[in-house]
mmCIF file of C-alpha atoms and ligand atoms in Angstrom:
data_model
loop_
_atom_site.group_PDB
_atom_site.id
_atom_site.type_symbol
_atom_site.label_atom_id
_atom_site.label_comp_id
_atom_site.label_asym_id
_atom_site.label_seq_id
_atom_site.Cartn_x
_atom_site.Cartn_y
_atom_site.Cartn_z
ATOM 1 C CA MET C 50 8.493 -4.005 -18.641
ATOM 2 C CA ASN C 51 7.153 -3.542 -15.141
ATOM 3 C CA LEU C 52 7.191 -0.033 -13.777
ATOM 4 C CA LEU C 53 7.978 -1.365 -10.335
ATOM 5 C CA GLU C 54 9.448 -4.732 -9.546
ATOM 6 C CA VAL C 55 10.172 -5.689 -5.970
ATOM 7 C CA ARG C 56 12.034 -8.934 -5.445
ATOM 8 C CA GLY C 57 12.694 -10.717 -2.183
ATOM 9 C CA LEU C 58 12.302 -7.618 -0.035
ATOM 10 C CA LYS C 59 13.370 -8.346 3.536
ATOM 11 C CA VAL C 60 13.115 -5.645 6.182
ATOM 12 C CA ALA C 61 13.994 -5.794 9.875
ATOM 13 C CA PHE C 62 13.774 -3.583 12.945
ATOM 14 C CA GLU C 63 16.356 -3.802 15.650
ATOM 15 C CA ASN C 64 14.917 -4.516 19.098
ATOM 16 C CA GLU C 65 16.298 -3.298 22.452
ATOM 17 C CA LYS C 66 18.648 -6.259 22.605
ATOM 18 C CA GLY C 67 20.174 -5.310 19.271
ATOM 19 C CA GLU C 68 18.566 -8.276 17.491
ATOM 20 C CA ASP C 69 16.991 -7.938 14.067
ATOM 21 C CA LEU C 70 13.288 -8.700 13.988
ATOM 22 C CA VAL C 71 12.275 -9.444 10.431
ATOM 23 C CA VAL C 72 8.925 -7.771 9.691
ATOM 24 C CA VAL C 73 8.846 -8.063 5.912
ATOM 25 C CA ASP C 74 10.135 -11.430 4.826
ATOM 26 C CA GLY C 75 10.801 -11.918 1.157
ATOM 27 C CA VAL C 76 8.094 -9.889 -0.525
ATOM 28 C CA ASP C 77 7.759 -9.842 -4.312
ATOM 29 C CA LEU C 78 5.549 -7.196 -5.895
ATOM 30 C CA SER C 79 5.246 -5.991 -9.437
ATOM 31 C CA LEU C 80 3.216 -3.237 -10.963
ATOM 32 C CA GLU C 81 2.659 -2.417 -14.583
ATOM 33 C CA SER C 82 2.025 1.010 -15.975
ATOM 34 C CA GLY C 83 -1.525 2.177 -15.250
ATOM 35 C CA GLN C 84 -2.294 -0.797 -13.020
ATOM 36 C CA THR C 85 -3.967 -0.583 -9.619
ATOM 37 C CA LEU C 86 -2.789 -3.066 -7.041
ATOM 38 C CA GLY C 87 -4.435 -3.394 -3.645
ATOM 39 C CA LEU C 88 -2.332 -4.570 -0.718
ATOM 40 C CA VAL C 89 -4.440 -5.956 2.120
ATOM 41 C CA GLY C 90 -3.850 -7.761 5.389
ATOM 42 C CA GLU C 91 -4.263 -7.419 9.129
ATOM 43 C CA SER C 92 -2.707 -4.744 11.236
ATOM 44 C CA GLY C 93 1.007 -5.309 11.719
ATOM 45 C CA CYS C 94 1.495 -7.641 8.750
ATOM 46 C CA GLY C 95 4.007 -5.280 7.120
ATOM 47 C CA LYS C 96 2.055 -3.233 4.578
ATOM 48 C CA SER C 97 3.283 0.198 5.639
ATOM 49 C CA VAL C 98 6.838 -0.988 6.189
ATOM 50 C CA SER C 99 6.830 -2.381 2.644
ATOM 51 C CA ALA C 100 5.529 0.927 1.268
ATOM 52 C CA LEU C 101 8.043 2.974 3.234
ATOM 53 C CA SER C 102 10.836 0.720 1.993
ATOM 54 C CA LEU C 103 9.857 1.412 -1.601
ATOM 55 C CA LEU C 104 10.478 5.080 -0.967
ATOM 56 C CA ARG C 105 13.479 4.509 1.262
ATOM 57 C CA LEU C 106 11.611 6.228 4.064
ATOM 58 C CA LEU C 107 12.098 3.640 6.813
ATOM 59 C CA PRO C 108 12.870 5.174 10.193
ATOM 60 C CA HIS C 109 16.624 5.369 10.637
ATOM 61 C CA PRO C 110 18.601 3.625 12.044
ATOM 62 C CA ALA C 111 16.154 1.126 13.576
ATOM 63 C CA GLY C 112 14.653 -0.061 10.285
ATOM 64 C CA LYS C 113 16.844 -1.669 7.672
ATOM 65 C CA ILE C 114 16.495 -3.459 4.399
ATOM 66 C CA LEU C 115 18.390 -6.729 4.738
ATOM 67 C CA ASN C 116 17.828 -8.135 1.310
ATOM 68 C CA GLY C 117 16.105 -7.783 -2.008
ATOM 69 C CA SER C 118 15.871 -5.335 -4.847
ATOM 70 C CA ILE C 119 13.399 -2.624 -5.736
ATOM 71 C CA LEU C 120 13.559 -1.952 -9.442
ATOM 72 C CA TRP C 121 12.004 1.305 -10.498
ATOM 73 C CA LYS C 122 11.955 1.526 -14.308
ATOM 74 C CA ASN C 123 14.634 -1.136 -14.207
ATOM 75 C CA VAL C 124 16.989 0.734 -11.880
ATOM 76 C CA ASP C 125 17.464 -0.455 -8.303
ATOM 77 C CA LEU C 126 16.184 2.200 -5.902
ATOM 78 C CA LEU C 127 18.334 0.645 -3.207
ATOM 79 C CA SER C 128 21.523 1.598 -4.963
ATOM 80 C CA MET C 129 20.513 5.171 -5.738
ATOM 81 C CA SER C 130 22.037 8.176 -3.980
ATOM 82 C CA SER C 131 19.883 10.211 -1.596
ATOM 83 C CA ASP C 132 19.665 12.984 -4.195
ATOM 84 C CA GLN C 133 18.452 10.592 -6.875
ATOM 85 C CA ILE C 134 15.808 9.136 -4.622
ATOM 86 C CA ARG C 135 14.654 12.588 -3.533
ATOM 87 C CA SER C 136 14.074 13.565 -7.125
ATOM 88 C CA ILE C 137 11.947 10.454 -7.652
ATOM 89 C CA ARG C 138 9.871 10.977 -4.523
ATOM 90 C CA GLY C 139 7.113 13.447 -5.216
ATOM 91 C CA LYS C 140 7.951 13.663 -8.899
ATOM 92 C CA GLU C 141 7.798 10.122 -10.270
ATOM 93 C CA ILE C 142 6.228 8.520 -7.205
ATOM 94 C CA GLY C 143 3.567 10.410 -5.261
ATOM 95 C CA MET C 144 2.631 9.454 -1.728
ATOM 96 C CA ILE C 145 -0.602 9.714 0.198
ATOM 97 C CA PHE C 146 -0.571 8.550 3.800
ATOM 98 C CA GLN C 147 -3.279 7.883 6.328
ATOM 99 C CA GLU C 148 -3.083 10.996 8.436
ATOM 100 C CA PRO C 149 -3.042 14.153 6.307
ATOM 101 C CA MET C 150 -1.831 16.277 9.235
ATOM 102 C CA ASN C 151 1.479 14.390 9.201
ATOM 103 C CA ALA C 152 2.040 15.172 5.553
ATOM 104 C CA LEU C 153 1.304 18.871 5.929
ATOM 105 C CA ASN C 154 3.352 21.533 7.610
ATOM 106 C CA PRO C 155 1.090 23.238 10.181
ATOM 107 C CA SER C 156 2.926 26.548 9.954
ATOM 108 C CA HIS C 157 2.699 27.080 6.193
ATOM 109 C CA THR C 158 -0.378 27.936 4.144
ATOM 110 C CA ILE C 159 -1.650 25.155 1.932
ATOM 111 C CA GLY C 160 -1.003 27.306 -1.127
ATOM 112 C CA ARG C 161 2.637 27.588 -0.230
ATOM 113 C CA GLN C 162 2.914 23.841 0.345
ATOM 114 C CA VAL C 163 1.476 22.957 -3.032
ATOM 115 C CA ASP C 164 3.612 25.691 -4.680
ATOM 116 C CA GLU C 165 6.631 24.037 -3.137
ATOM 117 C CA VAL C 166 6.066 20.828 -5.128
ATOM 118 C CA PHE C 167 6.121 22.764 -8.398
ATOM 119 C CA LEU C 168 9.066 24.898 -7.299
ATOM 120 C CA THR C 169 11.122 21.868 -6.305
ATOM 121 C CA HIS C 170 10.298 19.356 -8.995
ATOM 122 C CA ARG C 171 9.291 21.448 -11.986
ATOM 123 C CA GLU C 172 11.677 24.334 -11.496
ATOM 124 C CA MET C 173 8.931 26.892 -11.968
ATOM 125 C CA LYS C 174 9.038 30.518 -10.849
ATOM 126 C CA GLN C 175 6.706 31.485 -7.996
ATOM 127 C CA ALA C 176 3.967 33.089 -10.118
ATOM 128 C CA GLU C 177 3.760 30.113 -12.451
ATOM 129 C CA ALA C 178 3.820 27.683 -9.534
ATOM 130 C CA ARG C 179 0.888 29.499 -7.925
ATOM 131 C CA GLU C 180 -1.078 29.339 -11.149
ATOM 132 C CA HIS C 181 -0.574 25.566 -11.219
ATOM 133 C CA THR C 182 -1.391 25.308 -7.523
ATOM 134 C CA LEU C 183 -4.742 27.004 -7.985
ATOM 135 C CA LYS C 184 -5.602 24.704 -10.884
ATOM 136 C CA MET C 185 -4.638 21.690 -8.829
ATOM 137 C CA LEU C 186 -6.754 22.849 -5.858
ATOM 138 C CA GLN C 187 -9.663 23.272 -8.213
ATOM 139 C CA LYS C 188 -9.103 19.791 -9.583
ATOM 140 C CA VAL C 189 -9.267 18.169 -6.157
ATOM 141 C CA GLY C 190 -12.489 20.009 -5.364
ATOM 142 C CA ILE C 191 -11.348 22.786 -3.048
ATOM 143 C CA PRO C 192 -13.930 25.575 -3.344
ATOM 144 C CA GLU C 193 -12.598 29.082 -3.979
ATOM 145 C CA PRO C 194 -8.984 28.016 -4.428
ATOM 146 C CA ASN C 195 -7.873 31.647 -4.500
ATOM 147 C CA VAL C 196 -9.125 32.205 -0.989
ATOM 148 C CA ARG C 197 -8.397 28.784 0.498
ATOM 149 C CA ALA C 198 -4.790 28.828 -0.693
ATOM 150 C CA ASN C 199 -4.143 31.241 2.155
ATOM 151 C CA ASP C 200 -5.561 28.893 4.794
ATOM 152 C CA TYR C 201 -3.408 26.930 7.185
ATOM 153 C CA PRO C 202 -3.995 23.161 7.473
ATOM 154 C CA HIS C 203 -5.828 23.459 10.808
ATOM 155 C CA GLN C 204 -8.425 25.697 9.171
ATOM 156 C CA LEU C 205 -9.544 22.844 6.909
ATOM 157 C CA SER C 206 -11.607 19.746 7.625
ATOM 158 C CA GLY C 207 -9.938 16.332 7.534
ATOM 159 C CA GLY C 208 -11.453 15.559 4.139
ATOM 160 C CA MET C 209 -10.239 18.867 2.716
ATOM 161 C CA ARG C 210 -6.780 18.297 4.153
ATOM 162 C CA GLN C 211 -6.587 14.901 2.487
ATOM 163 C CA ARG C 212 -7.593 16.567 -0.788
ATOM 164 C CA ILE C 213 -4.593 18.885 -0.368
ATOM 165 C CA VAL C 214 -2.320 15.896 0.201
ATOM 166 C CA ILE C 215 -3.744 14.300 -2.949
ATOM 167 C CA ALA C 216 -3.132 17.560 -4.826
ATOM 168 C CA MET C 217 0.489 17.516 -3.673
ATOM 169 C CA ALA C 218 0.957 13.848 -4.520
ATOM 170 C CA LEU C 219 -0.468 14.279 -7.995
ATOM 171 C CA ALA C 220 0.937 17.730 -8.784
ATOM 172 C CA CYS C 221 3.827 16.436 -10.864
ATOM 173 C CA GLU C 222 1.775 13.757 -12.587
ATOM 174 C CA PRO C 223 3.692 10.869 -11.046
ATOM 175 C CA ASP C 224 3.906 7.475 -12.724
ATOM 176 C CA LEU C 225 3.023 5.764 -9.471
ATOM 177 C CA ILE C 226 0.909 6.778 -6.506
ATOM 178 C CA ILE C 227 1.402 4.962 -3.234
ATOM 179 C CA ALA C 228 -1.602 5.465 -0.990
ATOM 180 C CA ASP C 229 -1.373 3.964 2.504
ATOM 181 C CA GLU C 230 -4.838 3.847 4.115
ATOM 182 C CA PRO C 231 -5.644 7.177 2.472
ATOM 183 C CA THR C 232 -9.166 7.399 3.822
ATOM 184 C CA THR C 233 -9.268 5.564 7.144
ATOM 185 C CA ALA C 234 -8.789 8.774 9.158
ATOM 186 C CA LEU C 235 -11.813 10.347 7.465
ATOM 187 C CA ASP C 236 -15.531 10.221 8.151
ATOM 188 C CA VAL C 237 -17.276 7.407 6.337
ATOM 189 C CA THR C 238 -19.262 9.827 4.168
ATOM 190 C CA ILE C 239 -16.086 11.608 3.099
ATOM 191 C CA GLN C 240 -14.136 8.387 2.497
ATOM 192 C CA ALA C 241 -16.066 7.484 -0.630
ATOM 193 C CA GLN C 242 -15.685 10.980 -2.091
ATOM 194 C CA VAL C 243 -11.955 11.059 -1.534
ATOM 195 C CA LEU C 244 -11.481 7.565 -2.981
ATOM 196 C CA GLN C 245 -13.555 8.480 -5.989
ATOM 197 C CA LEU C 246 -11.472 11.589 -6.512
ATOM 198 C CA MET C 247 -8.235 9.656 -6.228
ATOM 199 C CA SER C 248 -9.396 7.057 -8.743
ATOM 200 C CA GLU C 249 -10.569 9.690 -11.207
ATOM 201 C CA LEU C 250 -7.323 11.617 -11.089
ATOM 202 C CA GLN C 251 -5.325 8.417 -11.344
ATOM 203 C CA GLU C 252 -7.277 7.401 -14.422
ATOM 204 C CA GLN C 253 -6.876 10.801 -16.056
ATOM 205 C CA SER C 254 -3.129 10.743 -15.584
ATOM 206 C CA ALA C 255 -2.748 6.999 -16.383
ATOM 207 C CA ALA C 256 -0.690 6.562 -13.221
ATOM 208 C CA SER C 257 -0.297 3.243 -11.439
ATOM 209 C CA LEU C 258 -1.647 2.967 -7.926
ATOM 210 C CA LEU C 259 -0.512 0.880 -5.000
ATOM 211 C CA LEU C 260 -3.416 1.082 -2.583
ATOM 212 C CA ILE C 261 -2.895 -0.178 0.938
ATOM 213 C CA THR C 262 -6.077 -0.786 2.850
ATOM 214 C CA HIS C 263 -7.865 -2.941 5.410
ATOM 215 C CA ASP C 264 -11.013 -2.613 3.426
ATOM 216 C CA LEU C 265 -11.756 -5.311 0.877
ATOM 217 C CA GLY C 266 -14.788 -3.341 -0.278
ATOM 218 C CA VAL C 267 -12.475 -0.524 -1.322
ATOM 219 C CA VAL C 268 -10.282 -3.035 -3.132
ATOM 220 C CA ALA C 269 -13.251 -4.452 -5.006
ATOM 221 C CA GLN C 270 -14.209 -0.957 -6.138
ATOM 222 C CA THR C 271 -10.828 0.384 -7.119
ATOM 223 C CA CYS C 272 -8.269 -2.293 -7.871
ATOM 224 C CA ASP C 273 -7.321 -4.501 -10.823
ATOM 225 C CA GLU C 274 -5.330 -6.919 -8.716
ATOM 226 C CA VAL C 275 -4.917 -7.620 -5.054
ATOM 227 C CA ALA C 276 -2.076 -8.975 -2.968
ATOM 228 C CA VAL C 277 -2.872 -10.426 0.448
ATOM 229 C CA MET C 278 -0.225 -10.135 3.114
ATOM 230 C CA TYR C 279 0.128 -12.205 6.261
ATOM 231 C CA GLY C 280 2.978 -12.158 8.747
ATOM 232 C CA GLY C 281 5.383 -10.221 6.531
ATOM 233 C CA ARG C 282 4.711 -12.282 3.421
ATOM 234 C CA ILE C 283 2.399 -12.210 0.455
ATOM 235 C CA VAL C 284 0.253 -15.326 0.678
ATOM 236 C CA GLU C 285 -1.956 -14.745 -2.348
ATOM 237 C CA ARG C 286 -2.140 -12.496 -5.370
ATOM 238 C CA ALA C 287 -4.771 -12.429 -8.094
ATOM 239 C CA PRO C 288 -6.965 -10.238 -10.256
ATOM 240 C CA VAL C 289 -9.691 -8.870 -7.988
ATOM 241 C CA SER C 290 -12.584 -10.854 -9.468
ATOM 242 C CA LYS C 291 -10.668 -14.137 -9.216
ATOM 243 C CA LEU C 292 -9.673 -13.512 -5.640
ATOM 244 C CA PHE C 293 -13.227 -12.738 -4.615
ATOM 245 C CA GLN C 294 -14.702 -15.669 -6.549
ATOM 246 C CA SER C 295 -12.202 -18.344 -5.674
ATOM 247 C CA PRO C 296 -9.828 -17.435 -2.895
ATOM 248 C CA LYS C 297 -7.211 -20.146 -2.501
ATOM 249 C CA HIS C 298 -5.514 -19.397 0.800
ATOM 250 C CA ALA C 299 -7.213 -20.072 4.129
ATOM 251 C CA TYR C 300 -6.276 -16.597 5.342
ATOM 252 C CA THR C 301 -7.826 -14.914 2.300
ATOM 253 C CA ARG C 302 -10.958 -17.003 2.733
ATOM 254 C CA GLY C 303 -11.137 -15.884 6.347
ATOM 255 C CA LEU C 304 -10.776 -12.247 5.340
ATOM 256 C CA LEU C 305 -13.526 -12.546 2.765
ATOM 257 C CA ALA C 306 -15.843 -14.378 5.135
ATOM 258 C CA SER C 307 -15.573 -11.547 7.620
ATOM 259 C CA ILE C 308 -17.104 -9.013 5.225
ATOM 260 C CA PRO C 309 -20.746 -8.338 6.114
ATOM 261 C CA SER C 310 -23.169 -9.434 3.456
ATOM 262 C CA LEU C 311 -25.958 -7.127 2.320
ATOM 263 C CA THR C 312 -27.881 -9.982 0.810
ATOM 264 C CA ASP C 313 -27.803 -12.131 3.907
ATOM 265 C CA PRO C 314 -29.328 -10.069 6.727
ATOM 266 C CA VAL C 315 -29.920 -13.086 8.961
ATOM 267 C CA GLN C 316 -26.219 -13.714 9.338
ATOM 268 C CA ALA C 317 -26.177 -12.726 12.990
ATOM 269 C CA LYS C 318 -22.511 -12.913 13.722
ATOM 270 C CA LEU C 319 -19.665 -12.590 11.323
ATOM 271 C CA PRO C 320 -17.115 -15.351 11.364
ATOM 272 C CA VAL C 321 -13.746 -14.259 12.675
ATOM 273 C CA ILE C 322 -10.367 -15.749 12.043
ATOM 274 C CA GLN C 323 -9.414 -17.558 15.226
ATOM 275 C CA GLY C 324 -6.416 -16.454 17.225
ATOM 276 C CA MET C 325 -4.206 -13.420 17.048
ATOM 277 C CA VAL C 326 -1.447 -12.409 14.716
ATOM 278 C CA PRO C 327 1.507 -14.066 16.439
ATOM 279 C CA ALA C 328 4.331 -11.930 17.817
ATOM 280 C CA LEU C 329 6.976 -11.372 15.188
ATOM 281 C CA ALA C 330 9.651 -13.233 17.066
ATOM 282 C CA ASP C 331 7.397 -16.303 17.295
ATOM 283 C CA LEU C 332 6.625 -16.656 13.620
ATOM 284 C CA ASN C 333 7.252 -20.025 11.997
ATOM 285 C CA THR C 334 9.877 -20.313 9.346
ATOM 286 C CA GLY C 335 7.348 -22.403 7.403
ATOM 287 C CA CYS C 336 3.675 -21.618 6.897
ATOM 288 C CA ARG C 337 2.954 -18.560 9.012
ATOM 289 C CA PHE C 338 -0.755 -19.142 9.162
ATOM 290 C CA ALA C 339 -0.359 -22.580 10.789
ATOM 291 C CA PRO C 340 -1.027 -21.446 14.402
ATOM 292 C CA ARG C 341 -4.418 -20.059 13.362
ATOM 293 C CA SER C 342 -5.346 -22.749 10.927
ATOM 294 C CA THR C 343 -7.891 -25.413 11.784
ATOM 295 C CA HIS C 344 -6.071 -27.905 9.562
ATOM 296 C CA HIS C 345 -3.257 -30.147 10.669
ATOM 297 C CA HIS C 346 0.155 -29.093 9.407
ATOM 298 C CA GLU C 347 2.869 -31.668 8.768
ATOM 299 C CA GLN C 348 6.106 -30.733 10.526
ATOM 300 C CA GLU C 349 7.688 -30.047 7.156
ATOM 301 C CA TRP C 350 5.353 -27.112 6.485
ATOM 302 C CA LEU C 351 5.991 -25.600 9.883
ATOM 303 C CA GLU C 352 9.653 -25.400 8.967
ATOM 304 C CA VAL C 353 9.829 -25.010 5.215
ATOM 305 C CA ARG C 354 8.380 -21.978 3.531
ATOM 306 C CA PRO C 355 5.757 -23.188 1.059
ATOM 307 C CA PRO C 356 6.453 -22.241 -2.563
ATOM 308 C CA PHE C 357 4.497 -19.450 -4.212
ATOM 309 C CA VAL C 358 2.781 -21.081 -7.184
ATOM 310 C CA GLU C 359 0.605 -19.918 -10.036
ATOM 311 C CA VAL C 360 -2.573 -22.008 -9.734
ATOM 312 C CA GLU C 361 -4.390 -20.281 -12.566
ATOM 313 C CA GLU C 362 -3.286 -17.582 -14.930
ATOM 314 C CA ASN C 363 -2.157 -14.647 -12.763
ATOM 315 C CA HIS C 364 -3.491 -16.292 -9.621
ATOM 316 C CA TRP C 365 -0.687 -17.025 -7.186
ATOM 317 C CA VAL C 366 -0.849 -18.593 -3.770
ATOM 318 C CA GLU C 367 1.554 -19.739 -1.084
ATOM 319 C CA ALA C 368 1.037 -23.434 -1.531
ATOM 320 C CA CYS C 369 0.910 -24.812 1.990
ATOM 321 C CA PRO C 370 -0.966 -28.135 1.571
ATOM 322 C CA ALA C 371 -2.970 -27.457 4.737
ATOM 323 C CA CYS C 372 -3.913 -23.855 3.963
ATOM 324 C CA ALA C 373 -4.201 -23.594 0.208
ATOM 325 C CA VAL C 374 -6.850 -25.115 -2.026
ATOM 326 C CA LEU C 375 -4.801 -26.690 -4.767
ATOM 327 C CA ASN C 376 -5.059 -29.321 -7.388
ATOM 328 C CA LYS C 377 -2.302 -31.904 -7.309
ATOM 329 C CA LYS C 378 -1.119 -30.858 -10.736
ATOM 330 C CA ASP C 379 -0.538 -27.336 -9.435
ATOM 331 C CA LEU C 380 2.221 -28.528 -7.200
ATOM 332 C CA SER C 381 4.095 -30.531 -9.764
HETATM 333 N N1 ATP S 725 9.469 2.120 13.792
HETATM 334 C C1 ATP S 725 9.301 0.844 14.098
HETATM 335 N N2 ATP S 725 10.068 0.237 15.025
HETATM 336 C C2 ATP S 725 9.905 -1.062 15.330
HETATM 337 N N3 ATP S 725 8.995 -1.864 14.771
HETATM 338 C C3 ATP S 725 8.200 -1.333 13.844
HETATM 339 C C4 ATP S 725 8.293 0.050 13.447
HETATM 340 N N4 ATP S 725 7.365 0.296 12.476
HETATM 341 C C5 ATP S 725 6.726 -0.877 12.304
HETATM 342 N N5 ATP S 725 7.211 -1.835 13.104
HETATM 343 C C6 ATP S 725 6.753 -3.235 13.176
HETATM 344 O O1 ATP S 725 6.726 -3.774 11.875
HETATM 345 C C7 ATP S 725 5.595 -4.615 11.715
HETATM 346 C C8 ATP S 725 4.859 -4.222 10.467
HETATM 347 O O2 ATP S 725 4.280 -2.941 10.690
HETATM 348 P P1 ATP S 725 3.456 -2.153 9.582
HETATM 349 O O3 ATP S 725 3.308 -0.764 10.079
HETATM 350 O O4 ATP S 725 4.087 -2.338 8.259
HETATM 351 O O5 ATP S 725 2.072 -2.891 9.613
HETATM 352 P P2 ATP S 725 0.776 -2.592 8.722
HETATM 353 O O6 ATP S 725 0.497 -3.822 7.944
HETATM 354 O O7 ATP S 725 0.970 -1.339 7.974
HETATM 355 O O8 ATP S 725 -0.331 -2.428 9.840
HETATM 356 P P3 ATP S 725 -1.570 -1.399 9.909
HETATM 357 O O9 ATP S 725 -2.645 -2.050 9.104
HETATM 358 O O10 ATP S 725 -1.904 -1.348 11.348
HETATM 359 O O11 ATP S 725 -1.146 -0.085 9.359
HETATM 360 C C9 ATP S 725 4.780 -4.497 12.978
HETATM 361 O O12 ATP S 725 5.033 -5.605 13.777
HETATM 362 C C10 ATP S 725 5.309 -3.271 13.640
HETATM 363 O O13 ATP S 725 5.252 -3.392 15.034
HETATM 364 MG MG1 MG S 726 0.094 0.537 8.054
#
């Protein structure tokens, strides 16, 4: 059984004219227990909106889920009451977002904020909660937890603040951690430390991790599988090594080609994927990558959404004949 199974997720935002702009268009995602899935793709492709949808945290009323199901341990999150979903958030699913300051309350000490997680979800008394808080602070590498527990968020560095957010997300030993660009707001030197910490704690607790990032290097280091998103859709999904060795979709190949190579110092200029991510309203109903592709697209594939096919075991790709490297037998 999959821990999380998202099927056909479709999310829209209403524009000023009252029209729905679809930003996530039929996304399927599944995650097994203990698995780490990376979700990558350019800015605006719908990664954060997908993650927020999973937690029913889309901004109201502009954002709405039009279609799909989000099965959490086989129960649809979309049909749960607000109370049910609140008890899952923070307890069964922990969240780590890009900007730690947004996740922390500036007017409460960090000790109190971590206590709160234990008080709310574990029904502990204050003294017991504080004991757990101090242990958790220790675990995420906060020096002198006893002293620092009395600090306010602004008294800590960005890296330390993100460690607090990680402590809060992991306090109740969730089954799933959703981390949306957890390190991009941090200094490069701190990024690696924080990622390492997150991975270690995840491994210790056998939690699953959905890691959203721009950084394919981070994916290579941390993830078992990777899903590549483009224009509100997943265009490829595979175990990390397969994706890096034999990417099938033109967009994935472009992403990989734009990573600097350490072994090839003479490569003066990195290739870039031509063109811009098209405006949402202008997206094709068919292959979304067509406007940026160098290959000719038959009219059919501008209009019809290419099927998502398994080209090798566990390696799936949106099978646009112009964008995907496929064998004929794969399409039959
Ligand atoms: N509150 C909102 N109101 C209207 N449109 C929104 C809102 N939030 C996101 N969008 C739109 O939804 C689309 C997907 O945004 P999303 O934040 O999921 O992208 P992303 O893949 O997370 O990008 P990034 O890598 O920059 O974080 C974008 O076109 C964005 O403009
Ligand atoms: Mg985002």
